[in-house]
mmCIF file of C-alpha atoms in Angstrom:
data_model
loop_
_atom_site.group_PDB
_atom_site.id
_atom_site.type_symbol
_atom_site.label_atom_id
_atom_site.label_comp_id
_atom_site.label_asym_id
_atom_site.label_seq_id
_atom_site.Cartn_x
_atom_site.Cartn_y
_atom_site.Cartn_z
ATOM 1 C CA MET N 26 0.000 0.000 0.000
ATOM 2 C CA PRO N 27 1.379 3.462 -0.787
ATOM 3 C CA ALA N 28 2.735 5.347 2.181
ATOM 4 C CA GLY N 29 4.357 8.722 2.694
ATOM 5 C CA ARG N 30 8.027 9.455 2.946
ATOM 6 C CA THR N 31 9.484 8.948 6.413
ATOM 7 C CA GLY N 32 12.520 11.211 6.191
ATOM 8 C CA PRO N 33 13.999 14.060 4.218
ATOM 9 C CA VAL N 34 15.332 13.443 0.749
ATOM 10 C CA GLY N 35 19.060 14.031 0.445
ATOM 11 C CA ALA N 36 21.445 14.510 -2.423
ATOM 12 C CA VAL N 37 20.484 13.970 -6.029
ATOM 13 C CA ARG N 38 22.588 11.112 -7.427
ATOM 14 C CA GLY N 39 21.453 11.558 -11.035
ATOM 15 C CA ILE N 40 18.794 12.888 -13.399
ATOM 16 C CA LEU N 41 17.885 11.569 -16.859
ATOM 17 C CA THR N 42 15.233 12.964 -19.206
ATOM 18 C CA PHE N 43 14.227 11.208 -22.425
ATOM 19 C CA ASP N 44 11.472 11.323 -25.053
ATOM 20 C CA GLY N 45 9.238 8.622 -23.620
ATOM 21 C CA ASN N 46 9.548 6.021 -26.379
ATOM 22 C CA THR N 47 9.343 2.312 -25.597
ATOM 23 C CA THR N 48 13.049 1.961 -26.396
ATOM 24 C CA ASP N 49 13.810 4.366 -23.549
ATOM 25 C CA VAL N 50 12.925 1.788 -20.876
ATOM 26 C CA ALA N 51 16.305 0.112 -21.420
ATOM 27 C CA GLN N 52 18.027 3.502 -21.201
ATOM 28 C CA ALA N 53 16.297 4.210 -17.872
ATOM 29 C CA ARG N 54 17.311 0.786 -16.525
ATOM 30 C CA GLY N 55 20.917 1.352 -17.569
ATOM 31 C CA PHE N 56 20.936 4.811 -15.988
ATOM 32 C CA VAL N 57 19.711 3.529 -12.602
ATOM 33 C CA ASP N 58 22.014 0.496 -12.825
ATOM 34 C CA SER N 59 25.101 2.669 -13.353
ATOM 35 C CA THR N 60 24.026 5.355 -10.868
ATOM 36 C CA LEU N 61 23.555 2.755 -8.122
ATOM 37 C CA ARG N 62 26.288 0.343 -9.280
ATOM 38 C CA HIS N 63 27.503 -0.411 -5.725
ATOM 39 C CA HIS N 64 24.157 -0.069 -3.955
ATOM 40 C CA PRO N 65 22.889 -3.296 -2.327
ATOM 41 C CA ASP N 66 19.360 -2.760 -3.713
ATOM 42 C CA ARG N 67 20.482 -1.856 -7.241
ATOM 43 C CA GLU N 68 18.674 -4.739 -8.968
ATOM 44 C CA THR N 69 15.389 -4.009 -7.194
ATOM 45 C CA ALA N 70 15.721 -0.299 -8.013
ATOM 46 C CA VAL N 71 16.306 -1.129 -11.694
ATOM 47 C CA LEU N 72 13.259 -3.427 -11.809
ATOM 48 C CA LEU N 73 10.912 -0.945 -10.120
ATOM 49 C CA THR N 74 12.191 1.948 -12.236
ATOM 50 C CA SER N 75 11.436 -0.130 -15.322
ATOM 51 C CA GLU N 76 7.856 -0.604 -14.118
ATOM 52 C CA PHE N 77 7.288 3.117 -13.466
ATOM 53 C CA VAL N 78 8.922 4.191 -16.748
ATOM 54 C CA THR N 79 6.855 1.659 -18.698
ATOM 55 C CA ASN N 80 3.695 2.983 -17.026
ATOM 56 C CA GLY N 81 4.739 6.533 -17.886
ATOM 57 C CA ILE N 82 5.239 5.620 -21.539
ATOM 58 C CA VAL N 83 2.016 3.614 -21.826
ATOM 59 C CA HIS N 84 -0.290 5.856 -19.789
ATOM 60 C CA GLY N 85 1.446 9.251 -19.846
ATOM 61 C CA THR N 86 2.447 11.728 -22.489
ATOM 62 C CA GLY N 87 5.644 13.467 -23.518
ATOM 63 C CA ALA N 88 9.089 13.355 -21.997
ATOM 64 C CA ILE N 89 9.905 11.296 -18.921
ATOM 65 C CA THR N 90 12.382 12.264 -16.217
ATOM 66 C CA VAL N 91 14.010 9.801 -13.818
ATOM 67 C CA VAL N 92 15.617 11.187 -10.651
ATOM 68 C CA VAL N 93 17.746 9.100 -8.277
ATOM 69 C CA LEU N 94 18.053 10.539 -4.760
ATOM 70 C CA GLU N 95 19.628 9.487 -1.507
ATOM 71 C CA THR N 96 17.438 9.360 1.595
ATOM 72 C CA GLU N 97 18.333 8.978 5.261
ATOM 73 C CA SER N 98 17.429 5.301 5.005
ATOM 74 C CA GLY N 99 18.389 4.368 1.440
ATOM 75 C CA VAL N 100 17.417 5.489 -2.035
ATOM 76 C CA ARG N 101 14.423 7.146 -3.696
ATOM 77 C CA ILE N 102 13.588 7.009 -7.403
ATOM 78 C CA GLU N 103 11.130 9.466 -8.954
ATOM 79 C CA VAL N 104 9.670 9.053 -12.453
ATOM 80 C CA THR N 105 7.791 12.057 -13.872
ATOM 81 C CA ASP N 106 5.761 12.226 -17.082
ATOM 82 C CA ALA N 107 3.439 14.925 -18.428
ATOM 83 C CA GLY N 108 0.491 12.907 -17.139
ATOM 84 C CA SER N 109 -2.636 11.662 -18.826
ATOM 85 C CA GLY N 110 -5.184 12.360 -16.131
ATOM 86 C CA LYS N 111 -5.159 8.700 -15.059
ATOM 87 C CA LEU N 112 -3.715 7.949 -11.648
ATOM 88 C CA PRO N 113 -1.783 4.707 -11.141
ATOM 89 C CA ARG N 114 -3.762 1.950 -9.461
ATOM 90 C CA MET N 115 -3.199 -1.699 -8.741
ATOM 91 C CA ARG N 116 -5.506 -4.086 -10.536
ATOM 92 C CA GLU N 117 -6.253 -7.766 -10.554
ATOM 93 C CA SER N 118 -4.427 -9.673 -13.282
ATOM 94 C CA GLY N 119 -5.416 -13.055 -14.615
ATOM 95 C CA VAL N 120 -2.903 -15.858 -14.898
ATOM 96 C CA ASP N 121 -2.596 -15.345 -18.663
ATOM 97 C CA ALA N 122 -2.612 -11.525 -18.585
ATOM 98 C CA GLU N 123 0.377 -9.887 -20.266
ATOM 99 C CA GLY N 124 0.288 -6.816 -18.032
ATOM 100 C CA GLY N 125 -1.105 -5.392 -14.853
ATOM 101 C CA ARG N 126 1.502 -6.666 -12.405
ATOM 102 C CA GLY N 127 3.846 -3.665 -12.250
ATOM 103 C CA LEU N 128 2.322 -1.874 -9.276
ATOM 104 C CA PHE N 129 1.924 -5.226 -7.518
ATOM 105 C CA LEU N 130 5.716 -5.647 -7.768
ATOM 106 C CA VAL N 131 6.307 -2.084 -6.596
ATOM 107 C CA ASP N 132 3.933 -2.557 -3.670
ATOM 108 C CA HIS N 133 5.691 -5.736 -2.538
ATOM 109 C CA LEU N 134 9.318 -4.742 -3.120
ATOM 110 C CA ALA N 135 9.456 -1.030 -2.242
ATOM 111 C CA SER N 136 9.652 0.209 1.334
ATOM 112 C CA ARG N 137 7.267 3.005 0.346
ATOM 113 C CA TRP N 138 5.746 4.296 -2.874
ATOM 114 C CA ASP N 139 3.144 6.761 -4.032
ATOM 115 C CA HIS N 140 2.400 9.289 -6.724
ATOM 116 C CA VAL N 141 1.765 13.016 -6.766
ATOM 117 C CA ARG N 142 0.390 15.326 -9.423
ATOM 118 C CA THR N 143 2.404 18.537 -9.903
ATOM 119 C CA ASP N 144 2.648 21.303 -12.495
ATOM 120 C CA ALA N 145 5.211 19.111 -14.284
ATOM 121 C CA GLY N 146 2.779 16.195 -14.559
ATOM 122 C CA LEU N 147 2.526 12.960 -12.624
ATOM 123 C CA THR N 148 5.421 11.801 -10.461
ATOM 124 C CA ALA N 149 5.469 8.201 -9.254
ATOM 125 C CA TRP N 150 8.135 7.469 -6.657
ATOM 126 C CA PHE N 151 9.412 4.619 -4.539
ATOM 127 C CA GLU N 152 11.925 4.276 -1.740
ATOM 128 C CA LEU N 153 14.116 1.333 -0.801
ATOM 129 C CA ASP N 154 15.453 1.257 2.745
ATOM 130 C CA THR N 155 18.834 -0.285 3.392
ATOM 131 C CA THR N 156 21.323 -0.346 6.215
ATOM 132 C CA ALA N 157 24.240 -1.355 4.010
ATOM 133 C CA PRO N 158 26.542 1.349 2.616
ATOM 134 C CA ALA N 159 25.400 2.880 -0.680
ATOM 135 C CA GLY N 160 27.825 3.769 -3.433
#
């Protein structure tokens, strides 16, 4: 279930903006992978970023921006698109369904996640808590 941030957001580790084409999902994954190359939750961050970027491309409009930030307890990833008016929501997916599981993954793997509508569009974010050193 989405929940609010528990601590202040720290330093920006990286920002990437791209057109929002389906081929950009791999670029977003590579960006997060290299930005968090020594972080213990790197693989989870890459997976969840992929889900949010895919949702932004499918349901949003225009350019997409990915921001990687440090938090007091780990890392926060924000994905912003121009928005389509539709808010993200979890849905039931059948066994044979090709989609509909992204937010389920986010909900189960992220420490916290939510979305907020701003002047820039819709920002979906998640946080991963860790006690191991980030790098």
